[in-house]
Amino acid sequence: MLARDRGAVAPALNLLDDTRPERRREALDLLEVLESDAPAPGARRIGVTGAPGAGKSTLLDAIVRNLRDQGRTVGIVAIDPSSRRTGGALLGDRVRVRAGAADPGVFFRSMASRERLGGLADATHASVTVLGVVFDYVFIETVGVGQSEADVEMVCDSLLFAAQPGAGDTLQFMKAGLMEIPDVFAVNKSDLGPPAERTRNELENALGMSERDAGWTPPVLAVSARDGTGIAELMATLDAHRQHLLDTDTLDARRRRGASAAVLDALERRYGGFGLDGIGGRAAAAERLNAAPEGAFNLLRKLSAEIEDRLRKG
Ligand SMILES: Nc1nc2c(ncn2[C@@H]2O[C@H](COP(=O)(O)OP(=O)(O)O)[C@@H](O)[C@H]2O)c(=O)[nH]1
Ligand SMILES: [Mg+2]
């Protein structure tokens, strides 16, 4: 993995999926080594969200083509909804096809989620950590149904929202108070003309009214994943957001926040609220995670040991 050998990726991801106790320990060993020895910050981590049908997969395909033309390598994690609502539709079909087309510079992995990402946050975080060591870019594609934006925000440096022209989902999205989460908005299907232009205006107006971090106003771009319009500009905008994170020294804090959330998720899933109470509760654990000089996976091991110790002593 540290030699950025693509052949190491699939076995590493399989190890992360393995539930046998001794393999789980090995997985944690791996994550700890990657966390401490892989050059930081590693890959660019970009989340892509939006309603089903907005064109996320098509857009990702266009983005991957753009990056491959520049010789960049790409890892993709698609969070598969597999819920009753979507009838188990697969998210990343298009990209999957490309990734399967014998291009060693593209790696595709889908992960099943039930109703939401929650509970999967730690698995997603671990996969992104692994892919981020080997590839230049890691994308996380997820269906935007509310909570998933907040979840995916925790594993990415930049969150891209793909908007569907003329659809009520944009309005619904604004009503749900999620305008503050994405860093970049792309109204896709600009080849459709007026409906795309209207949606872009709506989004720009809504953003004008929302409170944002100082120094970054999320741009609203018009793109067409189908004919490639605006893709280069979108890439430049994502670069600018990355630069903003570096300039304001917030990339590290954002990653740390995401890692903390993943570790808390893992602890809660494994030991429950009762287990977390044994080390002072969720808030106390979060505080320790945020202040930890060692990495999150390192602290995961330490906190697990403390909880097990408490449980043994009763
Ligand atoms: N006209 C037009 N159609 C698009 C564009 N991008 C995607 N589509 C179509 O929109 C539909 C949904 O695309 P898909 O990428 O599967 O959406 P996802 O569910 O968000 O991943 C497909 O029929 C695409 O061909 C675009 O830029 N213009
Ligand atoms: Mg898709």
Tab-separated table of C-alpha atoms and ligand atoms in Angstrom:
chain	number	residue	atom	x	y	z
A	1	MET	CA	0.000	0.000	0.000
A	2	LEU	CA	2.726	2.475	0.911
A	3	ALA	CA	4.407	1.850	-2.443
A	4	ARG	CA	1.094	2.917	-4.016
A	5	ASP	CA	0.743	-0.503	-5.622
A	6	ARG	CA	-2.699	-0.793	-7.122
A	7	GLY	CA	-2.605	-4.558	-6.682
A	8	ALA	CA	-2.665	-4.072	-2.915
A	9	VAL	CA	-5.964	-2.212	-2.945
A	10	ALA	CA	-8.447	-5.055	-3.462
A	11	PRO	CA	-6.900	-7.293	-0.768
A	12	ALA	CA	-6.817	-4.326	1.618
A	13	LEU	CA	-10.477	-3.544	1.012
A	14	ASN	CA	-11.366	-7.219	1.448
A	15	LEU	CA	-9.541	-7.210	4.744
A	16	LEU	CA	-11.634	-4.234	5.871
A	17	ASP	CA	-14.794	-6.202	5.045
A	18	ASP	CA	-13.724	-9.292	6.953
A	19	THR	CA	-15.631	-9.653	10.226
A	20	ARG	CA	-13.490	-12.372	11.838
A	21	PRO	CA	-11.896	-11.000	15.029
A	22	GLU	CA	-8.263	-11.690	14.073
A	23	ARG	CA	-8.821	-10.154	10.645
A	24	ARG	CA	-10.462	-7.125	12.231
A	25	ARG	CA	-7.322	-6.639	14.291
A	26	GLU	CA	-5.220	-6.893	11.160
A	27	ALA	CA	-7.457	-4.337	9.447
A	28	LEU	CA	-6.939	-1.937	12.312
A	29	ASP	CA	-3.174	-2.539	12.111
A	30	LEU	CA	-3.280	-1.680	8.429
A	31	LEU	CA	-5.283	1.499	8.994
A	32	GLU	CA	-2.947	2.598	11.770
A	33	VAL	CA	0.110	2.128	9.562
A	34	LEU	CA	-1.507	3.999	6.681
A	35	GLU	CA	-2.599	6.755	9.025
A	36	SER	CA	0.850	7.273	10.475
A	37	ASP	CA	3.159	6.408	7.544
A	38	ALA	CA	1.381	7.425	4.333
A	39	PRO	CA	2.257	10.952	3.187
A	40	ALA	CA	-0.458	13.403	4.245
A	41	PRO	CA	-2.776	14.679	2.965
A	42	GLY	CA	-2.733	12.050	0.198
A	43	ALA	CA	-5.567	11.945	-2.313
A	44	ARG	CA	-8.094	14.645	-2.870
A	45	ARG	CA	-11.372	13.389	-1.361
A	46	ILE	CA	-14.444	14.617	-3.179
A	47	GLY	CA	-18.048	13.718	-2.356
A	48	VAL	CA	-20.690	13.773	-5.082
A	49	THR	CA	-24.312	13.934	-4.019
A	50	GLY	CA	-27.667	14.794	-5.559
A	51	ALA	CA	-31.070	13.274	-6.284
A	52	PRO	CA	-31.345	10.012	-8.222
A	53	GLY	CA	-31.266	10.816	-11.934
A	54	ALA	CA	-29.489	14.167	-11.531
A	55	GLY	CA	-26.590	12.693	-13.473
A	56	LYS	CA	-24.043	12.040	-10.736
A	57	SER	CA	-22.658	8.891	-12.348
A	58	THR	CA	-22.526	10.478	-15.798
A	59	LEU	CA	-20.819	13.519	-14.298
A	60	LEU	CA	-18.356	11.347	-12.447
A	61	ASP	CA	-17.598	9.561	-15.687
A	62	ALA	CA	-16.845	12.907	-17.375
A	63	ILE	CA	-14.687	13.946	-14.423
A	64	VAL	CA	-12.782	10.656	-14.468
A	65	ARG	CA	-12.126	11.068	-18.194
A	66	ASN	CA	-10.826	14.600	-17.591
A	67	LEU	CA	-8.509	13.408	-14.829
A	68	ARG	CA	-7.291	10.368	-16.763
A	69	ASP	CA	-6.406	12.649	-19.690
A	70	GLN	CA	-4.108	14.460	-17.258
A	71	GLY	CA	-2.609	11.211	-16.065
A	72	ARG	CA	-4.312	11.312	-12.652
A	73	THR	CA	-5.487	8.128	-11.011
A	74	VAL	CA	-8.936	7.793	-9.460
A	75	GLY	CA	-10.568	5.618	-6.816
A	76	ILE	CA	-14.348	5.658	-6.458
A	77	VAL	CA	-16.565	4.552	-3.586
A	78	ALA	CA	-20.228	4.427	-4.547
A	79	ILE	CA	-22.605	4.203	-1.624
A	80	ASP	CA	-25.286	1.967	-3.005
A	81	PRO	CA	-28.713	2.839	-1.689
A	82	SER	CA	-30.134	-0.680	-2.147
A	83	SER	CA	-33.220	0.567	-0.382
A	84	ARG	CA	-36.836	-0.224	-1.107
A	85	ARG	CA	-37.323	3.295	-2.343
A	86	THR	CA	-34.860	3.051	-5.185
A	87	GLY	CA	-35.431	-0.632	-5.791
A	88	GLY	CA	-31.770	-1.391	-5.339
A	89	ALA	CA	-30.578	0.637	-8.307
A	90	LEU	CA	-26.827	0.764	-8.553
A	91	LEU	CA	-25.244	4.156	-8.333
A	92	GLY	CA	-22.081	3.993	-10.273
A	93	ASP	CA	-22.922	1.795	-13.242
A	94	ARG	CA	-21.373	4.069	-15.795
A	95	VAL	CA	-18.147	4.508	-13.901
A	96	ARG	CA	-18.119	0.851	-13.047
A	97	VAL	CA	-18.063	0.093	-16.755
A	98	ARG	CA	-15.096	2.382	-17.249
A	99	ALA	CA	-13.302	1.073	-14.221
A	100	GLY	CA	-13.778	-2.436	-15.497
A	101	ALA	CA	-12.346	-1.479	-18.873
A	102	ALA	CA	-8.843	-2.558	-17.933
A	103	ASP	CA	-7.691	0.914	-16.942
A	104	PRO	CA	-5.416	0.405	-13.942
A	105	GLY	CA	-5.747	4.110	-13.172
A	106	VAL	CA	-9.380	3.745	-12.125
A	107	PHE	CA	-10.683	1.664	-9.249
A	108	PHE	CA	-14.356	1.252	-8.426
A	109	ARG	CA	-15.886	-0.044	-5.228
A	110	SER	CA	-19.524	-0.010	-4.240
A	111	MET	CA	-20.751	-0.287	-0.687
A	112	ALA	CA	-24.239	-1.227	0.363
A	113	SER	CA	-26.103	1.151	2.577
A	114	ARG	CA	-29.585	0.627	3.853
A	115	GLU	CA	-31.571	3.754	4.549
A	116	ARG	CA	-28.607	5.996	5.112
A	117	LEU	CA	-24.869	6.112	5.434
A	118	GLY	CA	-24.962	6.100	9.220
A	119	GLY	CA	-23.278	3.099	10.761
A	120	LEU	CA	-21.385	2.809	7.514
A	121	ALA	CA	-19.464	5.977	8.220
A	122	ASP	CA	-16.553	4.045	9.675
A	123	ALA	CA	-16.469	1.550	6.793
A	124	THR	CA	-16.635	4.372	4.269
A	125	HIS	CA	-13.931	6.258	6.085
A	126	ALA	CA	-11.681	3.191	6.152
A	127	SER	CA	-12.169	2.549	2.420
A	128	VAL	CA	-11.466	6.171	1.573
A	129	THR	CA	-8.315	6.002	3.698
A	130	VAL	CA	-7.101	2.958	1.771
A	131	LEU	CA	-7.934	4.339	-1.685
A	132	GLY	CA	-6.456	7.711	-0.741
A	133	VAL	CA	-3.015	6.184	-0.257
A	134	VAL	CA	-2.812	4.705	-3.749
A	135	PHE	CA	-4.851	7.021	-5.992
A	136	ASP	CA	-4.577	10.758	-6.683
A	137	TYR	CA	-8.312	11.365	-6.317
A	138	VAL	CA	-11.011	9.573	-4.343
A	139	PHE	CA	-14.679	10.205	-5.119
A	140	ILE	CA	-17.553	9.169	-2.914
A	141	GLU	CA	-20.876	9.025	-4.767
A	142	THR	CA	-24.058	8.981	-2.740
A	143	VAL	CA	-27.741	9.666	-3.313
A	144	GLY	CA	-28.797	12.944	-1.794
A	145	VAL	CA	-31.790	12.174	0.362
A	146	GLY	CA	-31.089	14.478	3.270
A	147	GLN	CA	-29.044	12.851	5.973
A	148	SER	CA	-26.535	11.411	3.519
A	149	GLU	CA	-25.139	14.890	2.750
A	150	ALA	CA	-24.197	15.357	6.361
A	151	ASP	CA	-22.713	11.858	6.428
A	152	VAL	CA	-20.692	12.127	3.241
A	153	GLU	CA	-19.446	15.549	4.282
A	154	MET	CA	-17.593	13.694	7.025
A	155	VAL	CA	-15.487	11.671	4.598
A	156	CYS	CA	-14.665	14.273	1.960
A	157	ASP	CA	-12.628	17.454	1.657
A	158	SER	CA	-15.027	18.965	-0.865
A	159	LEU	CA	-18.676	18.144	-1.414
A	160	LEU	CA	-20.151	18.591	-4.876
A	161	PHE	CA	-23.925	18.750	-5.236
A	162	ALA	CA	-25.284	17.778	-8.651
A	163	ALA	CA	-28.623	19.484	-9.237
A	164	GLN	CA	-31.301	18.274	-11.613
A	165	PRO	CA	-32.786	21.085	-13.750
A	166	GLY	CA	-36.403	21.916	-13.126
A	167	ALA	CA	-36.829	19.326	-10.406
A	168	GLY	CA	-38.445	20.047	-7.085
A	169	ASP	CA	-35.539	18.358	-5.353
A	170	THR	CA	-33.530	21.562	-5.316
A	171	LEU	CA	-36.338	23.349	-3.520
A	172	GLN	CA	-36.780	20.475	-1.130
A	173	PHE	CA	-33.081	20.465	-0.492
A	174	MET	CA	-33.177	24.137	0.418
A	175	LYS	CA	-36.167	23.591	2.699
A	176	ALA	CA	-34.360	20.789	4.467
A	177	GLY	CA	-31.699	23.316	5.467
A	178	LEU	CA	-28.945	21.517	3.615
A	179	MET	CA	-27.715	24.503	1.653
A	180	GLU	CA	-24.795	24.975	4.015
A	181	ILE	CA	-23.277	21.580	3.377
A	182	PRO	CA	-22.088	21.422	-0.266
A	183	ASP	CA	-18.980	23.364	-1.248
A	184	VAL	CA	-19.725	23.449	-4.960
A	185	PHE	CA	-23.028	23.235	-6.845
A	186	ALA	CA	-23.223	21.964	-10.410
A	187	VAL	CA	-26.503	22.259	-12.248
A	188	ASN	CA	-26.178	19.382	-14.673
A	189	LYS	CA	-27.840	18.945	-18.087
A	190	SER	CA	-27.176	22.534	-19.163
A	191	ASP	CA	-27.772	21.198	-22.689
A	192	LEU	CA	-31.483	21.289	-21.785
A	193	GLY	CA	-31.361	25.100	-21.801
A	194	PRO	CA	-33.947	27.222	-19.906
A	195	PRO	CA	-34.877	24.759	-17.116
A	196	ALA	CA	-31.188	24.423	-16.220
A	197	GLU	CA	-30.754	28.189	-16.264
A	198	ARG	CA	-33.796	28.633	-13.958
A	199	THR	CA	-32.517	26.076	-11.482
A	200	ARG	CA	-29.151	27.764	-11.462
A	201	ASN	CA	-30.774	31.123	-10.636
A	202	GLU	CA	-32.887	29.553	-7.883
A	203	LEU	CA	-29.809	28.032	-6.316
A	204	GLU	CA	-27.824	31.237	-6.536
A	205	ASN	CA	-30.633	33.182	-4.875
A	206	ALA	CA	-31.002	30.613	-2.114
A	207	LEU	CA	-27.261	30.627	-1.475
A	208	GLY	CA	-27.242	34.391	-1.237
A	209	MET	CA	-29.494	34.043	1.791
A	210	SER	CA	-27.642	31.294	3.601
A	211	GLU	CA	-24.883	31.662	6.167
A	212	ARG	CA	-21.528	30.324	5.090
A	213	ASP	CA	-17.980	29.918	6.301
A	214	ALA	CA	-15.964	33.061	5.846
A	215	GLY	CA	-13.965	33.181	2.656
A	216	TRP	CA	-15.781	30.629	0.538
A	217	THR	CA	-19.023	31.248	-1.300
A	218	PRO	CA	-20.087	28.018	-2.990
A	219	PRO	CA	-20.082	28.606	-6.730
A	220	VAL	CA	-23.046	27.455	-8.799
A	221	LEU	CA	-21.865	26.141	-12.148
A	222	ALA	CA	-23.747	25.029	-15.220
A	223	VAL	CA	-22.403	21.790	-16.640
A	224	SER	CA	-23.397	19.115	-19.085
A	225	ALA	CA	-22.024	15.719	-18.243
A	226	ARG	CA	-23.350	14.545	-21.582
A	227	ASP	CA	-21.495	16.948	-23.903
A	228	GLY	CA	-18.675	17.940	-21.550
A	229	THR	CA	-19.628	21.618	-21.215
A	230	GLY	CA	-18.263	23.191	-18.040
A	231	ILE	CA	-16.307	20.143	-16.854
A	232	ALA	CA	-12.950	21.919	-17.049
A	233	GLU	CA	-14.390	24.859	-15.115
A	234	LEU	CA	-15.833	22.468	-12.537
A	235	MET	CA	-12.409	20.883	-12.043
A	236	ALA	CA	-10.852	24.328	-11.646
A	237	THR	CA	-13.494	25.194	-9.039
A	238	LEU	CA	-12.800	22.014	-7.083
A	239	ASP	CA	-9.095	22.918	-7.210
A	240	ALA	CA	-9.936	26.373	-5.886
A	241	HIS	CA	-11.856	24.863	-2.973
A	242	ARG	CA	-8.923	22.647	-2.175
A	243	GLN	CA	-6.659	25.696	-2.232
A	244	HIS	CA	-9.093	27.509	0.069
A	245	LEU	CA	-8.863	24.653	2.597
A	246	LEU	CA	-5.074	24.771	2.473
A	247	ASP	CA	-4.892	28.580	2.660
A	248	THR	CA	-7.193	28.695	5.683
A	249	ASP	CA	-5.510	25.726	7.316
A	250	THR	CA	-8.825	23.898	7.589
A	251	LEU	CA	-8.144	20.718	5.609
A	252	ASP	CA	-6.594	19.037	8.600
A	253	ALA	CA	-9.411	20.054	10.946
A	254	ARG	CA	-12.018	18.835	8.486
A	255	ARG	CA	-10.308	15.458	8.121
A	256	ARG	CA	-9.965	15.180	11.870
A	257	ARG	CA	-13.651	15.905	12.392
A	258	GLY	CA	-14.539	13.213	9.867
A	259	ALA	CA	-12.202	10.681	11.433
A	260	SER	CA	-13.668	11.389	14.878
A	261	ALA	CA	-17.193	10.837	13.610
A	262	ALA	CA	-16.149	7.546	12.019
A	263	VAL	CA	-14.472	6.310	15.187
A	264	LEU	CA	-17.449	7.266	17.350
A	265	ASP	CA	-19.701	5.431	14.924
A	266	ALA	CA	-17.528	2.350	15.112
A	267	LEU	CA	-17.466	2.402	18.921
A	268	GLU	CA	-21.194	2.959	19.207
A	269	ARG	CA	-21.998	0.181	16.783
A	270	ARG	CA	-19.709	-2.228	18.565
A	271	TYR	CA	-20.370	-1.397	22.222
A	272	GLY	CA	-23.582	0.632	22.157
A	273	GLY	CA	-24.357	3.751	24.156
A	274	PHE	CA	-23.686	1.732	27.316
A	275	GLY	CA	-20.136	1.010	26.221
A	276	LEU	CA	-19.493	4.656	25.394
A	277	ASP	CA	-20.850	5.642	28.814
A	278	GLY	CA	-18.029	3.581	30.290
A	279	ILE	CA	-15.505	6.109	28.977
A	280	GLY	CA	-17.528	9.167	29.892
A	281	GLY	CA	-20.064	9.231	27.076
A	282	ARG	CA	-20.079	10.219	23.434
A	283	ALA	CA	-19.255	13.893	23.976
A	284	ALA	CA	-16.236	13.115	26.147
A	285	ALA	CA	-14.964	10.596	23.606
A	286	ALA	CA	-15.461	13.146	20.808
A	287	GLU	CA	-13.454	15.684	22.757
A	288	ARG	CA	-10.572	13.274	23.219
A	289	LEU	CA	-10.688	12.395	19.535
A	290	ASN	CA	-10.555	16.022	18.496
A	291	ALA	CA	-7.602	16.697	20.744
A	292	ALA	CA	-5.758	13.481	19.900
A	293	PRO	CA	-2.278	13.950	18.492
A	294	GLU	CA	-2.259	10.297	17.413
A	295	GLY	CA	-4.493	9.307	14.531
A	296	ALA	CA	-8.152	8.390	14.838
A	297	PHE	CA	-7.607	4.684	14.123
A	298	ASN	CA	-4.899	4.605	16.744
A	299	LEU	CA	-7.294	6.100	19.264
A	300	LEU	CA	-10.018	3.688	18.163
A	301	ARG	CA	-7.862	0.851	19.430
A	302	LYS	CA	-7.111	2.653	22.679
A	303	LEU	CA	-10.737	3.584	23.365
A	304	SER	CA	-11.897	0.052	22.510
A	305	ALA	CA	-9.441	-1.350	25.021
A	306	GLU	CA	-10.669	1.067	27.695
A	307	ILE	CA	-14.306	0.164	27.049
A	308	GLU	CA	-13.572	-3.565	27.143
A	309	ASP	CA	-11.661	-3.074	30.349
A	310	ARG	CA	-14.644	-1.303	31.927
A	311	LEU	CA	-17.044	-3.953	30.694
A	312	ARG	CA	-14.881	-6.690	32.173
A	313	LYS	CA	-14.753	-4.976	35.518
A	314	GLY	CA	-18.532	-4.464	35.328
B	1	LIG	N1	-29.510	15.782	-21.306
B	1	LIG	C1	-28.654	15.315	-20.402
B	1	LIG	N2	-28.881	14.138	-19.793
B	1	LIG	C2	-27.988	13.704	-18.878
B	1	LIG	C3	-26.834	14.440	-18.558
B	1	LIG	N3	-26.152	13.757	-17.597
B	1	LIG	C4	-26.857	12.644	-17.337
B	1	LIG	N4	-27.979	12.590	-18.112
B	1	LIG	C5	-28.987	11.537	-18.136
B	1	LIG	O1	-29.664	11.510	-16.896
B	1	LIG	C6	-30.009	10.193	-16.522
B	1	LIG	C7	-29.480	9.875	-15.124
B	1	LIG	O2	-28.074	9.874	-15.144
B	1	LIG	P1	-27.203	9.147	-14.031
B	1	LIG	O3	-25.798	9.550	-14.258
B	1	LIG	O4	-27.498	7.709	-13.977
B	1	LIG	O5	-27.794	9.856	-12.711
B	1	LIG	P2	-27.529	9.529	-11.164
B	1	LIG	O6	-28.686	8.718	-10.681
B	1	LIG	O7	-27.519	10.859	-10.484
B	1	LIG	O8	-26.227	8.818	-11.037
B	1	LIG	C8	-29.422	9.288	-17.598
B	1	LIG	O9	-30.429	8.960	-18.505
B	1	LIG	C9	-28.365	10.160	-18.250
B	1	LIG	O10	-28.129	9.817	-19.593
B	1	LIG	C10	-26.604	15.688	-19.242
B	1	LIG	O11	-25.621	16.411	-19.037
B	1	LIG	N5	-27.547	16.067	-20.146
B	2	MG	MG	-25.575	7.135	-10.212
